[in-house]
mmCIF file of C-alpha atoms in Angstrom:
data_model
loop_
_atom_site.group_PDB
_atom_site.id
_atom_site.type_symbol
_atom_site.label_atom_id
_atom_site.label_comp_id
_atom_site.label_asym_id
_atom_site.label_seq_id
_atom_site.Cartn_x
_atom_site.Cartn_y
_atom_site.Cartn_z
ATOM 1 C CA MET A 1 -27.724 -2.332 -18.797
ATOM 2 C CA GLU A 2 -30.341 -4.973 -19.556
ATOM 3 C CA ASN A 3 -29.230 -8.051 -21.444
ATOM 4 C CA HIS A 4 -32.401 -8.632 -23.402
ATOM 5 C CA SER A 5 -35.532 -6.956 -24.637
ATOM 6 C CA SER A 6 -38.976 -8.471 -24.294
ATOM 7 C CA GLY A 7 -42.648 -7.641 -24.463
ATOM 8 C CA ASP A 8 -43.425 -4.070 -25.429
ATOM 9 C CA ASP A 9 -39.706 -3.162 -25.532
ATOM 10 C CA ALA A 10 -38.878 -5.685 -28.274
ATOM 11 C CA ARG A 11 -39.150 -4.717 -31.924
ATOM 12 C CA LEU A 12 -38.026 -8.094 -33.271
ATOM 13 C CA GLU A 13 -38.541 -11.337 -31.355
ATOM 14 C CA VAL A 14 -37.142 -14.608 -32.696
ATOM 15 C CA HIS A 15 -37.998 -17.792 -30.820
ATOM 16 C CA ASP A 16 -36.738 -21.318 -31.591
ATOM 17 C CA LEU A 17 -36.203 -20.614 -35.290
ATOM 18 C CA SER A 18 -34.979 -23.711 -37.127
ATOM 19 C CA VAL A 19 -34.118 -23.972 -40.830
ATOM 20 C CA ALA A 20 -33.060 -27.020 -42.834
ATOM 21 C CA PHE A 21 -31.792 -27.631 -46.373
ATOM 22 C CA ARG A 22 -32.403 -30.691 -48.505
ATOM 23 C CA LEU A 23 -29.067 -32.138 -49.650
ATOM 24 C CA ALA A 24 -28.190 -34.626 -52.377
ATOM 25 C CA GLY A 25 -29.943 -37.931 -51.863
ATOM 26 C CA GLY A 26 -32.926 -36.315 -50.186
ATOM 27 C CA VAL A 27 -31.197 -35.941 -46.808
ATOM 28 C CA GLU A 28 -32.291 -32.888 -44.833
ATOM 29 C CA ALA A 29 -29.643 -31.039 -42.787
ATOM 30 C CA VAL A 30 -30.342 -28.414 -40.143
ATOM 31 C CA ALA A 31 -28.562 -25.098 -40.813
ATOM 32 C CA VAL A 32 -30.222 -22.985 -38.100
ATOM 33 C CA ASP A 33 -31.066 -24.809 -34.887
ATOM 34 C CA ARG A 34 -33.555 -23.397 -32.339
ATOM 35 C CA VAL A 35 -32.221 -19.852 -32.542
ATOM 36 C CA SER A 36 -33.777 -17.305 -30.172
ATOM 37 C CA PHE A 37 -32.994 -13.624 -29.649
ATOM 38 C CA SER A 38 -34.696 -10.254 -29.541
ATOM 39 C CA VAL A 39 -33.835 -6.750 -30.723
ATOM 40 C CA GLY A 40 -35.216 -3.786 -28.787
ATOM 41 C CA LYS A 41 -36.512 -0.530 -30.196
ATOM 42 C CA GLY A 42 -33.560 1.585 -31.289
ATOM 43 C CA GLU A 43 -31.106 -1.186 -30.340
ATOM 44 C CA THR A 44 -28.377 -2.850 -32.362
ATOM 45 C CA LEU A 45 -27.760 -6.548 -31.770
ATOM 46 C CA ALA A 46 -24.658 -8.090 -33.326
ATOM 47 C CA LEU A 47 -24.830 -11.663 -34.625
ATOM 48 C CA VAL A 48 -21.237 -12.919 -34.668
ATOM 49 C CA GLY A 49 -19.448 -16.015 -35.947
ATOM 50 C CA GLU A 50 -17.234 -17.498 -38.637
ATOM 51 C CA SER A 51 -18.406 -18.075 -42.186
ATOM 52 C CA GLY A 52 -20.656 -21.120 -42.288
ATOM 53 C CA CYS A 53 -22.112 -20.630 -38.810
ATOM 54 C CA GLY A 54 -25.613 -19.847 -40.099
ATOM 55 C CA LYS A 55 -25.698 -16.068 -39.675
ATOM 56 C CA SER A 56 -26.762 -15.176 -43.221
ATOM 57 C CA VAL A 57 -29.252 -18.054 -43.385
ATOM 58 C CA THR A 58 -30.836 -16.721 -40.188
ATOM 59 C CA CYS A 59 -31.065 -13.247 -41.705
ATOM 60 C CA LEU A 60 -32.604 -14.496 -44.949
ATOM 61 C CA ALA A 61 -35.068 -16.633 -42.984
ATOM 62 C CA LEU A 62 -36.252 -13.552 -41.093
ATOM 63 C CA MET A 63 -36.939 -11.857 -44.437
ATOM 64 C CA ARG A 64 -38.393 -15.087 -45.868
ATOM 65 C CA LEU A 65 -36.015 -14.880 -48.810
ATOM 66 C CA LEU A 66 -34.708 -18.453 -48.665
ATOM 67 C CA PRO A 67 -35.547 -20.575 -51.744
ATOM 68 C CA VAL A 68 -38.183 -23.179 -50.831
ATOM 69 C CA PRO A 69 -37.121 -25.869 -51.678
ATOM 70 C CA PRO A 70 -34.285 -26.678 -50.935
ATOM 71 C CA ALA A 71 -34.719 -24.633 -47.747
ATOM 72 C CA ARG A 72 -37.481 -25.322 -45.251
ATOM 73 C CA ILE A 73 -38.369 -23.541 -42.029
ATOM 74 C CA LEU A 74 -38.852 -26.365 -39.539
ATOM 75 C CA GLY A 75 -40.452 -24.272 -36.845
ATOM 76 C CA GLY A 76 -40.232 -21.302 -34.561
ATOM 77 C CA SER A 77 -41.597 -17.782 -34.454
ATOM 78 C CA VAL A 78 -40.489 -14.423 -35.878
ATOM 79 C CA ARG A 79 -42.485 -11.467 -34.575
ATOM 80 C CA LEU A 80 -41.940 -7.896 -35.752
ATOM 81 C CA SER A 81 -43.644 -5.361 -33.498
ATOM 82 C CA GLY A 82 -45.903 -8.176 -32.330
ATOM 83 C CA ARG A 83 -46.799 -9.395 -35.834
ATOM 84 C CA GLU A 84 -45.939 -12.991 -36.735
ATOM 85 C CA LEU A 85 -44.020 -13.066 -40.032
ATOM 86 C CA LEU A 86 -43.597 -16.777 -40.698
ATOM 87 C CA THR A 87 -47.308 -17.318 -41.303
ATOM 88 C CA LEU A 88 -47.982 -14.159 -43.329
ATOM 89 C CA PRO A 89 -49.295 -14.728 -46.878
ATOM 90 C CA ASP A 90 -46.638 -14.023 -49.515
ATOM 91 C CA ALA A 91 -48.352 -10.839 -50.719
ATOM 92 C CA GLU A 92 -48.385 -9.376 -47.188
ATOM 93 C CA MET A 93 -44.777 -10.402 -46.588
ATOM 94 C CA ARG A 94 -43.745 -8.543 -49.752
ATOM 95 C CA ARG A 95 -45.293 -5.408 -48.249
ATOM 96 C CA VAL A 96 -43.277 -5.929 -45.057
ATOM 97 C CA ARG A 97 -39.966 -6.178 -46.910
ATOM 98 C CA GLY A 98 -38.515 -2.785 -47.644
ATOM 99 C CA THR A 99 -40.957 -0.985 -45.350
ATOM 100 C CA ALA A 100 -41.160 -2.512 -41.864
ATOM 101 C CA MET A 101 -37.976 -4.542 -42.406
ATOM 102 C CA SER A 102 -35.116 -3.887 -44.840
ATOM 103 C CA MET A 103 -31.852 -5.641 -45.545
ATOM 104 C CA ILE A 104 -28.386 -4.561 -46.646
ATOM 105 C CA PHE A 105 -26.840 -7.470 -48.501
ATOM 106 C CA GLN A 106 -23.285 -8.738 -48.227
ATOM 107 C CA GLU A 107 -21.898 -7.908 -51.664
ATOM 108 C CA PRO A 108 -22.539 -4.382 -52.983
ATOM 109 C CA MET A 109 -20.629 -5.281 -56.153
ATOM 110 C CA THR A 110 -23.214 -7.861 -57.228
ATOM 111 C CA SER A 111 -26.422 -6.540 -55.659
ATOM 112 C CA PHE A 112 -27.294 -4.081 -58.419
ATOM 113 C CA ASP A 113 -28.454 -4.873 -61.957
ATOM 114 C CA PRO A 114 -25.626 -3.763 -64.300
ATOM 115 C CA VAL A 115 -27.970 -2.706 -67.136
ATOM 116 C CA TYR A 116 -30.094 -0.208 -65.174
ATOM 117 C CA THR A 117 -29.038 3.177 -63.823
ATOM 118 C CA MET A 118 -28.748 3.733 -60.082
ATOM 119 C CA GLY A 119 -31.672 6.150 -60.208
ATOM 120 C CA ASP A 120 -33.937 3.604 -61.913
ATOM 121 C CA GLN A 121 -33.060 0.901 -59.384
ATOM 122 C CA LEU A 122 -33.711 3.098 -56.357
ATOM 123 C CA ALA A 123 -36.926 4.373 -57.929
ATOM 124 C CA GLU A 124 -38.072 0.775 -58.396
ATOM 125 C CA ALA A 125 -37.759 0.281 -54.631
ATOM 126 C CA VAL A 126 -40.153 3.217 -54.142
ATOM 127 C CA TRP A 127 -42.687 2.064 -56.754
ATOM 128 C CA ALA A 128 -42.707 -1.485 -55.396
ATOM 129 C CA HIS A 129 -44.538 -0.201 -52.321
ATOM 130 C CA ASP A 130 -46.455 2.776 -53.688
ATOM 131 C CA ARG A 131 -47.824 2.646 -57.242
ATOM 132 C CA THR A 132 -49.684 5.946 -56.789
ATOM 133 C CA ILE A 133 -46.592 8.099 -56.231
ATOM 134 C CA THR A 134 -45.702 10.581 -58.979
ATOM 135 C CA GLU A 135 -42.428 10.522 -60.884
ATOM 136 C CA THR A 136 -41.526 13.919 -59.436
ATOM 137 C CA GLU A 137 -42.060 12.757 -55.847
ATOM 138 C CA THR A 138 -40.191 9.517 -56.560
ATOM 139 C CA ALA A 139 -37.195 11.422 -57.924
ATOM 140 C CA LYS A 140 -37.189 13.673 -54.849
ATOM 141 C CA ARG A 141 -37.272 10.698 -52.466
ATOM 142 C CA VAL A 142 -34.432 9.007 -54.335
ATOM 143 C CA LEU A 143 -32.258 12.141 -54.273
ATOM 144 C CA ASP A 144 -33.023 12.753 -50.595
ATOM 145 C CA ALA A 145 -32.124 9.155 -49.721
ATOM 146 C CA MET A 146 -28.840 9.359 -51.624
ATOM 147 C CA ALA A 147 -27.951 12.635 -49.957
ATOM 148 C CA SER A 148 -28.800 11.241 -46.509
ATOM 149 C CA VAL A 149 -26.126 8.541 -46.827
ATOM 150 C CA GLY A 150 -23.429 10.983 -47.924
ATOM 151 C CA LEU A 151 -23.303 10.230 -51.649
ATOM 152 C CA PRO A 152 -21.766 13.178 -53.510
ATOM 153 C CA ASP A 153 -23.762 14.845 -56.298
ATOM 154 C CA PRO A 154 -26.902 12.646 -56.126
ATOM 155 C CA ALA A 155 -28.370 14.399 -59.183
ATOM 156 C CA GLY A 156 -25.376 13.252 -61.229
ATOM 157 C CA LEU A 157 -25.250 9.753 -59.775
ATOM 158 C CA VAL A 158 -28.845 8.801 -60.630
ATOM 159 C CA GLY A 159 -27.911 8.572 -64.319
ATOM 160 C CA ARG A 160 -24.851 6.400 -63.729
ATOM 161 C CA TYR A 161 -24.575 2.620 -63.934
ATOM 162 C CA PRO A 162 -23.298 0.439 -61.062
ATOM 163 C CA HIS A 163 -19.890 -0.184 -62.670
ATOM 164 C CA GLU A 164 -19.269 3.573 -62.623
ATOM 165 C CA LEU A 165 -19.416 3.719 -58.813
ATOM 166 C CA SER A 166 -16.747 2.630 -56.343
ATOM 167 C CA GLY A 167 -17.431 -0.161 -53.859
ATOM 168 C CA GLY A 168 -18.000 2.327 -51.050
ATOM 169 C CA MET A 169 -20.431 4.358 -53.159
ATOM 170 C CA LYS A 170 -22.375 1.224 -54.110
ATOM 171 C CA GLN A 171 -22.610 0.257 -50.442
ATOM 172 C CA ARG A 172 -23.965 3.716 -49.590
ATOM 173 C CA ALA A 173 -26.458 3.419 -52.467
ATOM 174 C CA MET A 174 -27.584 0.049 -51.096
ATOM 175 C CA ILE A 175 -28.106 1.600 -47.666
ATOM 176 C CA ALA A 176 -30.075 4.432 -49.304
ATOM 177 C CA MET A 177 -32.284 1.862 -51.042
ATOM 178 C CA ALA A 178 -32.878 0.033 -47.757
ATOM 179 C CA LEU A 179 -33.920 3.287 -46.056
ATOM 180 C CA LEU A 180 -36.416 4.405 -48.722
ATOM 181 C CA GLY A 181 -39.310 2.669 -46.942
ATOM 182 C CA ASN A 182 -38.323 4.051 -43.517
ATOM 183 C CA PRO A 183 -38.068 0.566 -41.937
ATOM 184 C CA GLU A 184 -38.469 -0.248 -38.253
ATOM 185 C CA ILE A 185 -35.459 -2.568 -38.344
ATOM 186 C CA LEU A 186 -32.468 -2.845 -40.672
ATOM 187 C CA LEU A 187 -30.754 -6.201 -41.208
ATOM 188 C CA CYS A 188 -27.089 -5.687 -42.111
ATOM 189 C CA ASP A 189 -25.407 -8.811 -43.499
ATOM 190 C CA GLU A 190 -21.635 -8.249 -43.375
ATOM 191 C CA PRO A 191 -22.044 -4.760 -44.915
ATOM 192 C CA THR A 192 -18.316 -3.921 -44.827
ATOM 193 C CA THR A 193 -16.751 -7.231 -45.913
ATOM 194 C CA ALA A 194 -15.713 -6.236 -49.445
ATOM 195 C CA LEU A 195 -14.489 -2.754 -48.500
ATOM 196 C CA ASP A 196 -11.079 -1.481 -47.457
ATOM 197 C CA VAL A 197 -10.473 -0.422 -43.851
ATOM 198 C CA THR A 198 -10.980 3.309 -44.426
ATOM 199 C CA ILE A 199 -14.316 2.817 -46.217
ATOM 200 C CA GLN A 200 -15.334 0.270 -43.558
ATOM 201 C CA ALA A 201 -14.942 2.930 -40.886
ATOM 202 C CA GLN A 202 -17.011 5.408 -42.897
ATOM 203 C CA ILE A 203 -19.842 2.886 -43.382
ATOM 204 C CA MET A 204 -19.834 2.030 -39.667
ATOM 205 C CA GLU A 205 -20.086 5.719 -38.779
ATOM 206 C CA LEU A 206 -22.925 6.107 -41.282
ATOM 207 C CA LEU A 207 -24.884 3.185 -39.819
ATOM 208 C CA ALA A 208 -24.434 4.525 -36.283
ATOM 209 C CA ARG A 209 -25.661 7.971 -37.371
ATOM 210 C CA ILE A 210 -28.689 6.546 -39.184
ATOM 211 C CA ARG A 211 -29.696 4.493 -36.153
ATOM 212 C CA GLU A 212 -29.370 7.538 -33.897
ATOM 213 C CA GLU A 213 -31.282 9.890 -36.191
ATOM 214 C CA ARG A 214 -34.111 7.492 -37.026
ATOM 215 C CA GLY A 215 -34.400 5.559 -33.764
ATOM 216 C CA MET A 216 -34.169 2.435 -35.895
ATOM 217 C CA SER A 217 -33.325 -1.071 -34.677
ATOM 218 C CA MET A 218 -30.518 -3.059 -36.307
ATOM 219 C CA LEU A 219 -29.391 -6.655 -36.570
ATOM 220 C CA PHE A 220 -25.716 -6.425 -37.521
ATOM 221 C CA ILE A 221 -24.201 -9.644 -38.874
ATOM 222 C CA THR A 222 -20.419 -9.930 -38.890
ATOM 223 C CA HIS A 223 -17.499 -12.317 -38.433
ATOM 224 C CA ASN A 224 -15.371 -9.403 -37.202
ATOM 225 C CA LEU A 225 -15.647 -8.892 -33.444
ATOM 226 C CA GLY A 226 -13.554 -5.757 -33.811
ATOM 227 C CA LEU A 227 -16.543 -4.034 -35.453
ATOM 228 C CA VAL A 228 -19.033 -5.125 -32.799
ATOM 229 C CA ALA A 229 -17.929 -2.751 -30.048
ATOM 230 C CA GLU A 230 -18.365 0.235 -32.367
ATOM 231 C CA LEU A 231 -22.040 -0.308 -33.094
ATOM 232 C CA ALA A 232 -23.753 -2.890 -30.900
ATOM 233 C CA ARG A 233 -24.903 -2.943 -27.285
ATOM 234 C CA ARG A 234 -25.425 -6.699 -27.182
ATOM 235 C CA ALA A 235 -23.951 -9.609 -29.107
ATOM 236 C CA ALA A 236 -25.109 -13.131 -29.919
ATOM 237 C CA VAL A 237 -22.286 -15.507 -30.808
ATOM 238 C CA MET A 238 -23.315 -18.195 -33.294
ATOM 239 C CA TYR A 239 -21.628 -21.499 -34.029
ATOM 240 C CA ALA A 240 -22.790 -24.377 -36.238
ATOM 241 C CA GLY A 241 -26.307 -22.997 -36.496
ATOM 242 C CA ARG A 242 -26.828 -22.338 -32.775
ATOM 243 C CA ILE A 243 -26.496 -19.349 -30.466
ATOM 244 C CA VAL A 244 -23.744 -20.372 -28.023
ATOM 245 C CA GLU A 245 -23.476 -17.111 -26.081
ATOM 246 C CA LEU A 246 -25.570 -13.962 -25.704
ATOM 247 C CA SER A 247 -24.606 -11.011 -23.512
ATOM 248 C CA THR A 248 -23.798 -7.348 -23.502
ATOM 249 C CA VAL A 249 -20.754 -6.478 -25.608
ATOM 250 C CA ARG A 250 -19.056 -5.120 -22.493
ATOM 251 C CA ASP A 251 -19.412 -8.433 -20.633
ATOM 252 C CA LEU A 252 -18.449 -10.461 -23.686
ATOM 253 C CA PHE A 253 -15.201 -8.567 -24.171
ATOM 254 C CA ALA A 254 -14.397 -8.502 -20.442
ATOM 255 C CA GLN A 255 -14.975 -12.229 -19.817
ATOM 256 C CA PRO A 256 -16.282 -14.489 -22.590
ATOM 257 C CA LEU A 257 -18.080 -17.529 -21.191
ATOM 258 C CA HIS A 258 -17.941 -19.838 -24.220
ATOM 259 C CA PRO A 259 -14.534 -21.110 -25.453
ATOM 260 C CA TYR A 260 -15.549 -20.233 -29.016
ATOM 261 C CA SER A 261 -16.215 -16.612 -28.013
ATOM 262 C CA ALA A 262 -12.855 -16.535 -26.236
ATOM 263 C CA GLY A 263 -11.138 -17.857 -29.359
ATOM 264 C CA LEU A 264 -12.722 -15.188 -31.562
ATOM 265 C CA LEU A 265 -11.682 -12.453 -29.149
ATOM 266 C CA ALA A 266 -8.130 -13.772 -28.898
ATOM 267 C CA SER A 267 -7.743 -13.474 -32.669
ATOM 268 C CA ILE A 268 -8.359 -9.694 -32.686
ATOM 269 C CA PRO A 269 -5.127 -7.691 -33.229
ATOM 270 C CA ARG A 270 -4.389 -5.217 -30.427
ATOM 271 C CA LEU A 271 -2.481 -1.960 -30.613
ATOM 272 C CA GLY A 272 0.879 -2.238 -28.918
ATOM 273 C CA GLY A 273 0.712 -6.016 -28.897
ATOM 274 C CA THR A 274 4.022 -7.911 -28.969
ATOM 275 C CA VAL A 275 2.690 -11.260 -30.168
ATOM 276 C CA GLU A 276 4.011 -11.911 -33.674
ATOM 277 C CA ARG A 277 1.379 -14.499 -34.565
ATOM 278 C CA LEU A 278 -2.242 -14.243 -33.454
ATOM 279 C CA PRO A 279 -3.762 -17.384 -31.926
ATOM 280 C CA ALA A 280 -6.181 -19.258 -34.171
ATOM 281 C CA ILE A 281 -8.987 -21.692 -33.422
ATOM 282 C CA PRO A 282 -7.932 -25.106 -34.783
ATOM 283 C CA GLY A 283 -10.122 -26.854 -37.338
ATOM 284 C CA SER A 284 -13.174 -25.428 -39.079
ATOM 285 C CA VAL A 285 -16.933 -25.117 -38.708
ATOM 286 C CA PRO A 286 -18.628 -28.496 -39.400
ATOM 287 C CA GLY A 287 -20.525 -28.611 -42.668
ATOM 288 C CA LEU A 288 -24.215 -29.301 -43.142
ATOM 289 C CA GLY A 289 -25.009 -32.925 -42.412
ATOM 290 C CA ASN A 290 -21.695 -33.358 -40.588
ATOM 291 C CA ARG A 291 -22.497 -32.080 -37.104
ATOM 292 C CA PRO A 292 -20.772 -34.069 -34.329
ATOM 293 C CA ALA A 293 -22.602 -35.523 -31.355
ATOM 294 C CA GLY A 294 -22.719 -33.474 -28.168
ATOM 295 C CA CYS A 295 -21.367 -29.923 -28.381
ATOM 296 C CA SER A 296 -20.633 -28.971 -31.998
ATOM 297 C CA PHE A 297 -17.562 -27.029 -30.889
ATOM 298 C CA ALA A 298 -16.057 -29.929 -28.893
ATOM 299 C CA PRO A 299 -13.775 -31.199 -31.734
ATOM 300 C CA ARG A 300 -12.083 -27.760 -31.849
ATOM 301 C CA CYS A 301 -12.152 -27.017 -28.104
ATOM 302 C CA VAL A 302 -8.959 -27.585 -26.069
ATOM 303 C CA TYR A 303 -11.057 -27.650 -22.875
ATOM 304 C CA ALA A 304 -13.541 -30.311 -24.028
ATOM 305 C CA LYS A 305 -14.188 -33.326 -21.780
ATOM 306 C CA ALA A 306 -16.109 -36.552 -22.332
ATOM 307 C CA VAL A 307 -19.479 -34.985 -21.475
ATOM 308 C CA CYS A 308 -18.927 -32.321 -24.156
ATOM 309 C CA ARG A 309 -18.654 -34.993 -26.850
ATOM 310 C CA GLU A 310 -21.745 -36.837 -25.657
ATOM 311 C CA VAL A 311 -24.295 -34.282 -24.412
ATOM 312 C CA GLU A 312 -25.326 -31.124 -26.249
ATOM 313 C CA PRO A 313 -25.397 -28.210 -23.774
ATOM 314 C CA ASP A 314 -28.510 -26.050 -23.573
ATOM 315 C CA LEU A 315 -28.396 -22.266 -23.870
ATOM 316 C CA GLU A 316 -28.904 -21.303 -20.230
ATOM 317 C CA ASP A 317 -28.723 -18.256 -17.966
ATOM 318 C CA LYS A 318 -25.328 -18.376 -16.279
ATOM 319 C CA GLY A 319 -25.952 -15.379 -14.046
ATOM 320 C CA GLY A 320 -26.419 -11.687 -14.623
ATOM 321 C CA GLY A 321 -28.694 -12.416 -17.549
ATOM 322 C CA ARG A 322 -25.823 -13.878 -19.591
ATOM 323 C CA LEU A 323 -26.727 -16.868 -21.720
ATOM 324 C CA CYS A 324 -24.247 -19.580 -22.669
ATOM 325 C CA ALA A 325 -24.389 -23.103 -24.116
ATOM 326 C CA CYS A 326 -21.367 -24.710 -22.497
ATOM 327 C CA HIS A 327 -20.842 -27.393 -19.842
ATOM 328 C CA PHE A 328 -17.872 -25.452 -18.438
ATOM 329 C CA PRO A 329 -18.644 -21.745 -19.012
ATOM 330 C CA GLY A 330 -15.839 -19.277 -18.388
ATOM 331 C CA VAL A 331 -13.040 -21.854 -18.349
ATOM 332 C CA ALA A 332 -11.201 -20.260 -21.285
ATOM 333 C CA ALA A 333 -11.292 -16.787 -19.718
ATOM 334 C CA GLU A 334 -10.132 -18.197 -16.367
ATOM 335 C CA LYS A 335 -7.190 -19.967 -17.999
ATOM 336 C CA ALA A 336 -6.231 -16.809 -19.893
ATOM 337 C CA SER A 337 -6.371 -14.719 -16.680
ATOM 338 C CA ALA A 338 -4.205 -17.257 -14.877
ATOM 339 C CA MET A 339 -1.607 -17.230 -17.671
ATOM 340 C CA GLU A 340 -1.544 -13.412 -17.681
ATOM 341 C CA ALA A 341 -1.007 -13.404 -13.917
ATOM 342 C CA VAL A 342 1.930 -15.829 -14.243
ATOM 343 C CA ALA A 343 3.414 -13.813 -17.106
ATOM 344 C CA GLY A 344 3.043 -10.601 -15.086
#
C-alpha cells in the first residue's frame, strides 16, 4: 500500500501551504505552517488533530473561503487535477467551488438559511453554476440528489424549512447539496460532530458508499481517530498548524511515530478494556501567537528533551514512506510496548 500519491495519480496536491491571521495590534500569527499532503484519485485522506490545530483553516484555505483580511495566505501551492487554485481569479474560483471541489461544513444546524425552504436552497446550488437549466430539470436534480443520500420522501422535504428537519436529515441534505455539481473531491469538515452515535455511523456509511459509487476523492477532517479507520486509507496528524505525522492508517494504529499521535490513539475507548479512566494528553494546543520555540508539542510531551525545546523538527521520511516531525520518533510506542510486556 503506497503512502502517498503524486504526479498523475494525485487529484489534490498541497505543497508548503502557510496561512496567517492578523491579530490585535497588527501582529500576524501563523495558523497553518508549511503544510504538504496529497489526495489520490478515489482516495480518502484523514486530517486528524484536536480543536485549534488548524484543520478547518487548512480546509477553508483550499476552498479560498477565508476572509481576507484578517487571513492571508503566506505562500504555497494548491493544485487540483494539475490546476493551481491559489492564483485563480475570483470568478474562476467560484466556478471551481461546488463543481470540481465541494465542502461539507461542520455544523448542519447553522449551515442553512432558516427563511428559505430546503428545495430552494438546493436549487440555488444548481443555478449558481448553470443559469441556463430549466426549473423542471433543476427540480429533478434536487430530488435525485436528496434520494441519493437516503432522505425519505424528497418530494415532501423540498417544501420544508431547515428547522423542520432533524440534525441527521440536515447533514444528509448538506451532503446532497455538495454532490449536486458532481465534484472531483469532497472536503468533509467534522461532518459528524453534532450528531449522536447512531446517526454518526449512518453518515459514515453514506460517505463511504458515495466515494465508492462515484470514484470521488475525499479529505476527511476529524478530531476522532476512531472514525478514521472506517473511511480513510491514509492519515495526516496535525498539531499547532503543522503536519507532524503522515502514514497509512494501518501503520499509524499499529505503531504511531509521533508522541502526539500516540496520545490521541491512547485516548480511544476499547471494547473489553479494564481501564476506568482513559489517559489524556496534558495541557492544550498553543494559541495563535503563542507558539513555543522548538517543537510545538514539547511542553505537553513527557518524552521531550532539551533539543525538542530548542530545535523545531522537520517532517522527514522515517522509513517505509512514513513521515514524522519528531527528534525521537517511535519512542512513545516503544515505551507502551515495553509496559505491556511487563504487565503481561
